[in-house]
Amino acid sequence: MSKRTHSCGEVSEDQIGQSVTLKGWVQKRRDLGGLIFVDLRDRNGIVQIVFNPDQSDELMVVGDKLRNEFVVEIQGEVVARQDGQVNPNMKTGKVEVIATKAAIINEAKNPPFAIENKTDVSEDLRLKYRYLDLRRPAMYETFKMRSDISRTIRNFLTDEQFLEVETPILTKSTPEGARDYLVPSRVHEGEFYALPQSPQLFKQMLMVSGFEKYYQIARCFRDEDLRADRQPEFTQIDMEMSFMSMDEILELNERMMQRVMKEVKGIDITIPFARMTYQEAMNRFGSDKPDVRFGLELIDLSDAMKDSSFKVFTSAIENGGQVKAINVKGASENYSRKDIDSLGEFASRYGAKGLAWMKVTEEGLNGPIAKFFEGEKATSLLESVDGESGDLLIFVADKPSIVADALGALRSKLGRDLQLIDESTFTFLWIIDWPLFEYDDQEGRYYAAHHPFTMPFEEDLALMDSAPEKVRAQAYDLVLNGYELGGGSLRIYSREVQEKMFSILGFSTEEAKEQFGFLLEAFEYGTPPHGGVAFGLDRMVMLLAGRTNLRDTIAFPKTASASDILTAAPSAVSDAQLKELSLSVQIQNDQKTDGDNA
Amino acid sequence: MSKRTHSCGEVSEDQIGQSVTLKGWVQKRRDLGGLIFVDLRDRNGIVQIVFNPDQSDELMVVGDKLRNEFVVEIQGEVVARQDGQVNPNMKTGKVEVIATKAAIINEAKNPPFAIENKTDVSEDLRLKYRYLDLRRPAMYETFKMRSDISRTIRNFLTDEQFLEVETPILTKSTPEGARDYLVPSRVHEGEFYALPQSPQLFKQMLMVSGFEKYYQIARCFRDEDLRADRQPEFTQIDMEMSFMSMDEILELNERMMQRVMKEVKGIDITIPFARMTYQEAMNRFGSDKPDVRFGLELIDLSDAMKDSSFKVFTSAIENGGQVKAINVKGASENYSRKDIDSLGEFASRYGAKGLAWMKVTEEGLNGPIAKFFEGEKATSLLESVDGESGDLLIFVADKPSIVADALGALRSKLGRDLQLIDESTFTFLWIIDWPLFEYDDQEGRYYAAHHPFTMPFEEDLALMDSAPEKVRAQAYDLVLNGYELGGGSLRIYSREVQEKMFSILGFSTEEAKEQFGFLLEAFEYGTPPHGGVAFGLDRMVMLLAGRTNLRDTIAFPKTASASDILTAAPSAVSDAQLKELSLSVQIQNDQKTDGDNA
């Protein structure tokens, strides 16, 4: 084996006249006029190799045997292509390599799908042959970008004096939050470790330790039912810092994202990012992660509609609900009655009982409910929604949460459908002033809106007992183009406040102590004020690489049923293994969990 | 809260006359002549704060309240210390800060042990209060170094065009190797994931994918009984590369270690590192990870002793064993008969039935077995071992493996006891030409000496069937100062050779296919030649930081019984959790697994 001198993708006019040794995969082979042309591929690109019978018979014997995906070593001379044969679509298209020696390093069966960016094979097949799927150049580019993003973040945080610290994967199960993955202990019979949902408590411990600035690109785990944008294991860019205000933390993260965008995408973005309160985001966009690259904002008509003659609106308001509208500017021609019906069906998935609508024409309002809005009422409504001829007005009247969900989702759909979004831009936005708690009507209890370690606003502390739902959290989320990139908060660092928090969340003193006793105790030994952030790396890669599937950002992802098709995990284990762990399996029903559609 | 302007450790003469805002922990407070002196500590160091009643009464009220480990914010002016008060032992010893404002950010109870480098409290107590233990400056320094090592390695590998790729933690259980940690699947009843013992198969898949250069600083897991230098989870610097020869791989890793030593320790080391075959290491040092910083090599006297009148030696040789000696140069005065007896006890822990010995005096050989070595025999022996007056000769006669183990261990002990080792030097050594297999007498089968994916020497392939024990592996270990830092190999990349390997290891065709079918199949689709390395990061940190306990290199380590004392993991989980996983616990005996001594 000779030493490789160049990669295929880097062969250029600079090497003309030089002898090179290349190693890579046969992308394509064709015979033409007694010559054999081979496109040789490695991770950096493709270069054309020419097998010419003038060189030697052995060479042509090797050339004849080549098939797609064979691994070969080529020695040859770089020459300029003749004028008519320059390929402007190829990075190496001005040159080719005249082979002088060639050797087959390894053969290949015909792959189950072509190694090309465009593919229409099923994702299951791609995952079964993941090692071939990852050969597609677009996949390699995504993982190159993932590596670049991680590196840029590490470099930035190192420059900012952060320490990388690794926290345990075998840790303790806690009932709050999502479902834990458990790991049975062999030594401690009947006991279990849990895989961490985040390094939260450990990074707070490191702040108690005076490490001051911690980061980790950390693997986290949640045993939840999967959706397209969820995986059982995911990667979190995790940081925590002491003695810094919220403003300082946000500013640091803005500079970090600025550097990522610059170094990875070559895009200059402006900082500081806009900030919006949770309440404003919900009011204007019906979402706590609004895509603010386009309008179609929600308009609150609850006041205006109190005295409407349209009972659907007034009864919603009487029951404590809202009436809100979106003015779909100039879109009245785009949507037939049937189209609008299907928007109504879409809205109903978010709990809306129906979608009211009107079109604005030269003659005034038009549509099934137009009769309730005539004369002055029409004028007043048009003024409220800035309505002009050609606009489509859509309304939802319901509980505030349903109005927000349904209109927020409709807004996103309309923005996409009407192509109102400039997909080439990246717009970051902080959402701040979150509620500390969410009240669960069904369970009749409060949940932590972020997590139980989030610091309330100082001025709201007095409300903790009387009106928990009004307490605001010193929490912040970073939203990019309508996706939550991550978030964080300042943390509680007083035992008293933390105990109050646990108590509102329904922990008894004993439960709090059993689960989080070490944290409460740590707070008594000189804990600095601290706060942090966690970003989802997988999602960040997805957005920056312009992918739509989270699995395309993970080298060996799991399917929707949490299986790895390639290695066939999970799998049965031996009785001996179970016995060592003091476990037995009790199958509870014979519902098969087949149907591994990714 | 004001913004911190400086860290405590960085206050210097450069700031004299400036106003600074510091935040940190009270290391010590003392009253002296109406003034209060506070040593304020943060992660970068300690600076002296002076509370002077001339400033304000409120200031003194705060100063009076301060106790060790209180978290405080200090504003003040940096001044030069008066001549007599300069403290040359302190980085900031030429200056002090005259406080103008002070505020207590958080109070602290008296900690269970002092926050000082020197400590004699039990490790259990340190682990229970790990957040305080990590405040000790020496601990912080170790984790700073760990972070620096990781960063240097990442930067080096990035410069070398390696991609960081994350591989799964939830993966498939395989029977070969150490015991797996298992993770029950909720979705697939009765099935389990396993935590990876290494990313081996995934990194090989990435090579099949044409990623060419992969690295990851990866968490790995082994459910084995723990020793001082083992943890259930550990971190591996993991890399794999295609199209590179063994020489190229070793050379790359030498440059990597050179850069780590330079950037982290400020030490220039010479490359290339020495290389020694496994056989030579065993012959000369009785160890496959010899510390070559000192002599005391093993001398093979098997030939010379064949005709000895000392039956212990001759019968060992007749039974296929060896007689080997160490000449402990000039040490005959250092070891009394009693001392030598205890060396014999030490040797017996490694299986030696006894330790024969003689001292060399001006008059000749001396000691219990000297009578067997008189006249010419003595002369010949002294010549073989280069014996001079004052030397102590020790001998072990037994099976080669026992001779190596016992004399190898004795050599290390003697080297330490006699302080023959220059502890300030770092000596790297490659061990090469490993056997591919080890034969297990008890089980009557072959095991892979490294792992089943290691490539045999091409020229030994013919021996695979006839004499597996003679087949050499294209494997290499890197040894530093007598510790195995890591190792690797070129990998098999042909289905045929891999199947042969599995068959020698006792896999049936079905078993091989079930466990590793995807690997065998992958080899058929154009697999490049590849190889890799994995280093233990924890151990690397331990050696470079000069620590003796692996747990001091891990922020939140487990005890010898695999417990986390801080968070109390593992722990019991609820019946509901078990039911969701279709599991029940079957305690097999009531042997308690208490006694959590770290």
Short mmCIF file of C-alpha atoms in Angstrom, two decimals, chain A residues 1-4 7 23-25 42-44 69-72 105-112 128-132 134-135 139-140 143-144 146-147 150-151 154-155 158 160-173 179-193 195 202-203 205-213 215-217 219 221 223-225 232-233 235 242-245 248 493-494 514-515 518 521-529 537-538 555-556 558 561-564 566-573 577-591 593 596, chain B residues 1-4 7 23-25 42-44 69-72 105-112 128-132 134-135 139-140 143-144 146-147 150-151 154-155 158 160-173 179-193 195 202-203 205-213 215-217 219 221 223-225 232-233 235 242-245 248 493-494 514-515 518 521-529 537-538 555-556 558 561-564 566-573 577-591 593 596:
data_model
loop_
_atom_site.label_atom_id
_atom_site.label_comp_id
_atom_site.label_asym_id
_atom_site.label_seq_id
_atom_site.Cartn_x
_atom_site.Cartn_y
_atom_site.Cartn_z
CA MET A 1 0.00 0.00 0.00
CA SER A 2 1.45 3.36 -0.98
CA LYS A 3 0.89 6.47 1.04
CA ARG A 4 -1.99 8.60 -0.17
CA SER A 7 -7.69 13.38 -1.47
CA LYS A 23 -7.59 6.14 -2.53
CA GLY A 24 -11.33 6.01 -2.63
CA TRP A 25 -14.52 4.47 -3.92
CA ASP A 42 -13.66 10.08 -1.21
CA ARG A 43 -15.10 12.26 1.55
CA ASN A 44 -13.81 15.45 -0.05
CA GLU A 69 -18.25 1.13 -4.62
CA PHE A 70 -15.06 -0.89 -5.13
CA VAL A 71 -12.28 0.52 -2.95
CA VAL A 72 -9.25 1.29 -5.08
CA ILE A 105 -8.18 -2.77 -2.24
CA ASN A 106 -11.61 -4.24 -1.60
CA GLU A 107 -14.51 -5.32 -3.74
CA ALA A 108 -18.15 -4.37 -3.29
CA LYS A 109 -21.47 -5.96 -3.97
CA ASN A 110 -23.96 -3.81 -5.81
CA PRO A 111 -25.39 -1.57 -3.06
CA PRO A 112 -29.13 -1.70 -2.29
CA LYS A 128 -30.55 -0.77 7.88
CA TYR A 129 -27.65 0.11 5.59
CA ARG A 130 -26.71 3.23 7.50
CA TYR A 131 -23.04 2.73 6.57
CA LEU A 132 -24.04 3.16 2.92
CA LEU A 134 -23.76 7.90 5.32
CA ARG A 135 -21.69 7.64 2.14
CA MET A 139 -24.96 13.18 4.80
CA TYR A 140 -21.23 13.57 5.18
CA PHE A 143 -21.86 15.50 10.00
CA LYS A 144 -18.99 17.71 8.98
CA ARG A 146 -22.12 19.02 13.22
CA SER A 147 -18.46 18.55 14.04
CA SER A 150 -19.31 21.53 18.26
CA ARG A 151 -15.78 22.72 17.66
CA ARG A 154 -15.96 24.53 22.38
CA ASN A 155 -13.46 27.10 21.16
CA THR A 158 -12.72 27.91 26.09
CA GLU A 160 -14.50 32.56 27.74
CA GLN A 161 -12.67 30.53 30.41
CA PHE A 162 -15.23 27.71 30.62
CA LEU A 163 -14.06 24.33 31.82
CA GLU A 164 -15.30 21.17 30.14
CA VAL A 165 -16.40 18.80 32.89
CA GLU A 166 -17.93 15.37 32.36
CA THR A 167 -20.85 14.41 34.57
CA PRO A 168 -22.12 10.87 35.19
CA ILE A 169 -24.32 8.85 32.86
CA LEU A 170 -25.11 6.33 35.59
CA THR A 171 -27.05 8.49 37.98
CA LYS A 172 -30.13 8.59 40.19
CA SER A 173 -33.74 8.27 39.13
CA ARG A 179 -39.62 9.13 32.16
CA ASP A 180 -36.15 7.87 33.03
CA TYR A 181 -34.23 5.11 31.33
CA LEU A 182 -33.22 2.75 34.11
CA VAL A 183 -30.10 0.62 34.48
CA PRO A 184 -30.31 -2.28 36.92
CA SER A 185 -27.44 -2.59 39.38
CA ARG A 186 -25.79 -5.98 39.72
CA VAL A 187 -24.04 -5.16 42.98
CA HIS A 188 -27.03 -3.55 44.68
CA GLU A 189 -29.78 -6.08 44.06
CA GLY A 190 -33.12 -4.58 43.11
CA GLU A 191 -31.71 -1.08 42.74
CA PHE A 192 -31.33 0.97 39.59
CA TYR A 193 -29.35 3.79 38.13
CA LEU A 195 -29.63 7.75 32.63
CA PHE A 202 -24.41 18.00 38.67
CA LYS A 203 -23.73 21.30 37.00
CA MET A 205 -23.07 21.09 42.24
CA LEU A 206 -20.09 22.27 40.22
CA MET A 207 -21.20 25.85 40.84
CA VAL A 208 -21.36 25.10 44.58
CA SER A 209 -17.80 23.81 44.10
CA GLY A 210 -16.71 27.16 42.77
CA PHE A 211 -15.92 25.94 39.25
CA GLU A 212 -17.66 29.16 38.11
CA LYS A 213 -17.90 28.33 34.42
CA TYR A 215 -19.72 23.40 29.92
CA GLN A 216 -20.25 20.00 28.44
CA ILE A 217 -21.62 18.71 25.18
CA ARG A 219 -25.67 13.11 26.09
CA PHE A 221 -31.91 10.53 27.70
CA ASP A 223 -37.85 7.40 27.61
CA GLU A 224 -40.76 9.13 25.94
CA ASP A 225 -42.86 8.27 22.94
CA PRO A 232 -34.35 8.59 23.11
CA GLU A 233 -30.84 9.98 23.38
CA THR A 235 -27.11 15.88 22.76
CA SER A 242 -21.75 31.73 38.64
CA PHE A 243 -21.92 35.40 39.58
CA MET A 244 -23.41 36.43 36.24
CA SER A 245 -26.62 38.34 35.68
CA GLU A 248 -24.54 38.78 30.99
CA TYR A 493 -29.55 29.13 45.45
CA SER A 494 -31.29 29.33 48.80
CA GLU A 514 -35.01 11.86 49.83
CA GLN A 515 -34.78 13.01 46.22
CA PHE A 518 -27.96 16.69 48.81
CA GLU A 521 -27.80 20.60 52.00
CA ALA A 522 -25.31 21.95 49.47
CA PHE A 523 -27.14 25.28 49.45
CA GLU A 524 -26.13 25.74 53.08
CA TYR A 525 -22.40 25.63 52.46
CA GLY A 526 -21.88 28.83 50.53
CA THR A 527 -23.62 28.56 47.17
CA PRO A 528 -23.00 31.34 44.66
CA PRO A 529 -25.77 32.81 42.51
CA LEU A 537 -27.30 20.27 19.41
CA ASP A 538 -29.27 17.91 17.17
CA ALA A 555 -25.04 9.17 12.89
CA PHE A 556 -26.87 6.11 14.23
CA LYS A 558 -33.26 5.22 16.60
CA SER A 561 -40.14 2.76 18.15
CA ALA A 562 -36.70 3.43 19.62
CA SER A 563 -34.97 0.66 17.69
CA ASP A 564 -31.63 0.63 15.99
CA LEU A 566 -28.63 -1.58 11.89
CA THR A 567 -27.46 -3.46 14.97
CA ALA A 568 -30.91 -4.76 16.00
CA ALA A 569 -31.09 -3.11 19.39
CA PRO A 570 -32.78 -3.54 21.79
CA SER A 571 -32.61 -7.31 21.86
CA ALA A 572 -33.28 -10.24 24.14
CA VAL A 573 -30.52 -11.06 26.63
CA GLN A 577 -27.54 -11.89 32.41
CA LEU A 578 -30.99 -11.40 33.95
CA LYS A 579 -30.15 -13.61 36.88
CA GLU A 580 -27.02 -11.62 37.63
CA LEU A 581 -29.22 -8.53 37.80
CA SER A 582 -31.84 -10.24 39.99
CA LEU A 583 -34.49 -9.53 37.39
CA SER A 584 -37.17 -11.44 35.62
CA VAL A 585 -39.21 -10.35 32.65
CA GLN A 586 -42.99 -10.30 33.08
CA ILE A 587 -44.59 -9.80 29.71
CA GLN A 588 -47.87 -8.08 30.49
CA ASN A 589 -49.76 -8.58 27.29
CA ASP A 590 -49.16 -9.82 23.82
CA GLN A 591 -49.63 -6.51 22.08
CA THR A 593 -44.65 -3.70 19.29
CA ASP A 596 -40.88 -0.20 13.16
CA MET B 1 -25.29 42.81 42.26
CA SER B 2 -22.45 44.62 40.59
CA LYS B 3 -20.49 43.16 37.75
CA ARG B 4 -17.33 41.39 38.77
CA SER B 7 -11.04 37.33 39.72
CA LYS B 23 -16.77 37.82 44.23
CA GLY B 24 -15.75 34.71 46.02
CA TRP B 25 -15.57 32.64 49.16
CA ASP B 42 -12.21 32.05 43.86
CA ARG B 43 -11.17 29.40 41.34
CA ASN B 44 -8.11 31.41 40.28
CA GLU B 69 -17.03 29.76 53.05
CA PHE B 70 -19.45 32.69 53.08
CA VAL B 71 -20.02 33.94 49.54
CA VAL B 72 -19.32 37.66 49.37
CA ILE B 105 -24.32 36.98 48.95
CA ASN B 106 -24.85 33.70 50.73
CA GLU B 107 -23.98 32.33 54.14
CA ALA B 108 -22.33 29.02 54.92
CA LYS B 109 -22.41 26.53 57.69
CA ASN B 110 -19.06 25.41 59.01
CA PRO B 111 -17.95 22.79 56.45
CA PRO B 112 -17.31 19.20 57.60
CA LYS B 128 -20.56 12.67 50.29
CA TYR B 129 -19.64 16.34 50.24
CA ARG B 130 -18.09 16.20 46.79
CA TYR B 131 -19.16 19.82 46.12
CA LEU B 132 -16.91 20.90 49.00
CA LEU B 134 -13.99 19.95 44.65
CA ARG B 135 -13.43 23.40 46.20
CA MET B 139 -8.94 19.32 42.79
CA TYR B 140 -9.85 22.30 40.67
CA PHE B 143 -10.13 19.27 36.41
CA LYS B 144 -8.63 22.31 34.76
CA ARG B 146 -8.46 17.42 32.34
CA SER B 147 -10.27 20.10 30.37
CA SER B 150 -9.34 17.23 26.10
CA ARG B 151 -9.08 20.59 24.38
CA ARG B 154 -9.56 17.99 20.05
CA ASN B 155 -7.55 20.81 18.52
CA THR B 158 -9.23 18.87 14.15
CA GLU B 160 -5.49 16.58 11.30
CA GLN B 161 -8.92 16.69 9.61
CA PHE B 162 -10.65 14.35 12.05
CA LEU B 163 -14.41 14.66 12.44
CA GLU B 164 -15.98 14.42 15.86
CA VAL B 165 -18.90 11.99 15.57
CA GLU B 166 -21.14 10.90 18.42
CA THR B 167 -22.09 7.24 18.59
CA PRO B 168 -25.02 5.76 20.54
CA ILE B 169 -25.08 5.07 24.26
CA LEU B 170 -28.18 2.91 23.92
CA THR B 171 -26.82 0.04 21.90
CA LYS B 172 -26.81 -3.73 21.57
CA SER B 173 -25.55 -6.25 24.10
CA ARG B 179 -20.08 -7.61 31.32
CA ASP B 180 -22.55 -5.13 29.81
CA TYR B 181 -24.71 -2.67 31.66
CA LEU B 182 -28.24 -3.32 30.41
CA VAL B 183 -31.12 -0.90 29.89
CA PRO B 184 -34.60 -2.40 29.73
CA SER B 185 -36.76 -1.26 26.83
CA ARG B 186 -40.27 -0.10 27.64
CA VAL B 187 -41.50 -0.29 24.06
CA HIS B 188 -40.01 -3.69 23.28
CA GLU B 189 -41.08 -5.76 26.25
CA GLY B 190 -38.43 -8.07 27.63
CA GLU B 191 -35.70 -6.60 25.45
CA PHE B 192 -32.69 -4.62 26.50
CA TYR B 193 -30.22 -2.10 25.23
CA LEU B 195 -24.37 0.64 27.31
CA PHE B 202 -19.81 2.14 15.25
CA LYS B 203 -16.46 3.66 14.45
CA MET B 205 -19.14 1.46 10.44
CA LEU B 206 -18.08 5.10 10.01
CA MET B 207 -15.01 3.88 8.17
CA VAL B 208 -17.23 1.78 5.89
CA SER B 209 -19.15 5.04 5.37
CA GLY B 210 -16.03 6.73 4.10
CA PHE B 211 -15.73 9.23 6.97
CA GLU B 212 -12.00 8.39 6.85
CA LYS B 213 -11.03 10.11 10.11
CA TYR B 215 -12.72 10.82 16.77
CA GLN B 216 -14.81 11.07 19.88
CA ILE B 217 -14.09 11.58 23.53
CA ARG B 219 -18.09 7.55 27.57
CA PHE B 221 -19.20 1.34 30.46
CA ASP B 223 -20.09 -3.73 34.76
CA GLU B 224 -17.05 -5.30 36.34
CA ASP B 225 -15.88 -5.54 39.91
CA PRO B 232 -18.14 1.63 35.91
CA GLU B 233 -18.09 4.50 33.43
CA THR B 235 -13.86 8.12 29.18
CA SER B 242 -8.87 4.70 6.93
CA PHE B 243 -6.12 4.13 4.39
CA MET B 244 -3.34 4.63 6.93
CA SER B 245 -0.54 2.22 7.73
CA GLU B 248 1.30 6.46 10.02
CA TYR B 493 -11.83 -5.56 6.72
CA SER B 494 -12.61 -8.78 4.92
CA GLU B 514 -26.84 -12.83 14.97
CA GLN B 515 -24.36 -10.74 16.89
CA PHE B 518 -24.33 -6.22 10.08
CA GLU B 521 -22.44 -7.67 5.63
CA ALA B 522 -20.91 -4.20 5.69
CA PHE B 523 -17.53 -5.69 4.77
CA GLU B 524 -19.04 -6.72 1.43
CA TYR B 525 -19.93 -3.22 0.30
CA GLY B 526 -16.52 -1.67 -0.17
CA THR B 527 -14.77 -1.44 3.18
CA PRO B 528 -11.49 0.46 3.27
CA PRO B 529 -8.49 -0.73 5.28
CA LEU B 537 -8.60 9.81 29.42
CA ASP B 538 -9.07 9.24 33.15
CA ALA B 555 -15.87 14.92 39.02
CA PHE B 556 -18.53 12.59 40.43
CA LYS B 558 -18.46 5.88 41.95
CA SER B 561 -19.25 -0.84 45.11
CA ALA B 562 -20.33 1.35 42.17
CA SER B 563 -22.35 3.78 44.29
CA ASP B 564 -22.58 7.52 44.09
CA LEU B 566 -23.56 12.17 46.94
CA THR B 567 -26.84 11.49 45.16
CA ALA B 568 -27.38 8.00 46.60
CA ALA B 569 -27.41 6.11 43.32
CA PRO B 570 -28.34 3.41 42.52
CA SER B 571 -31.64 3.42 44.39
CA ALA B 572 -34.94 1.60 44.54
CA VAL B 573 -37.51 2.62 41.94
CA GLN B 577 -41.60 2.11 36.85
CA LEU B 578 -40.85 -1.62 36.96
CA LYS B 579 -44.27 -2.49 35.61
CA GLU B 580 -43.80 -0.16 32.66
CA LEU B 581 -40.61 -2.05 31.89
CA SER B 582 -42.27 -5.47 32.29
CA LEU B 583 -39.76 -6.38 34.98
CA SER B 584 -39.84 -7.75 38.46
CA VAL B 585 -37.03 -7.92 40.94
CA GLN B 586 -36.07 -11.36 42.26
CA ILE B 587 -33.73 -10.94 45.16
CA GLN B 588 -31.65 -14.10 45.17
CA ASN B 589 -30.17 -14.04 48.60
CA ASP B 590 -29.96 -11.70 51.51
CA GLN B 591 -26.25 -11.09 51.33
CA THR B 593 -24.06 -5.35 49.67
CA ASP B 596 -19.45 1.11 50.65
#
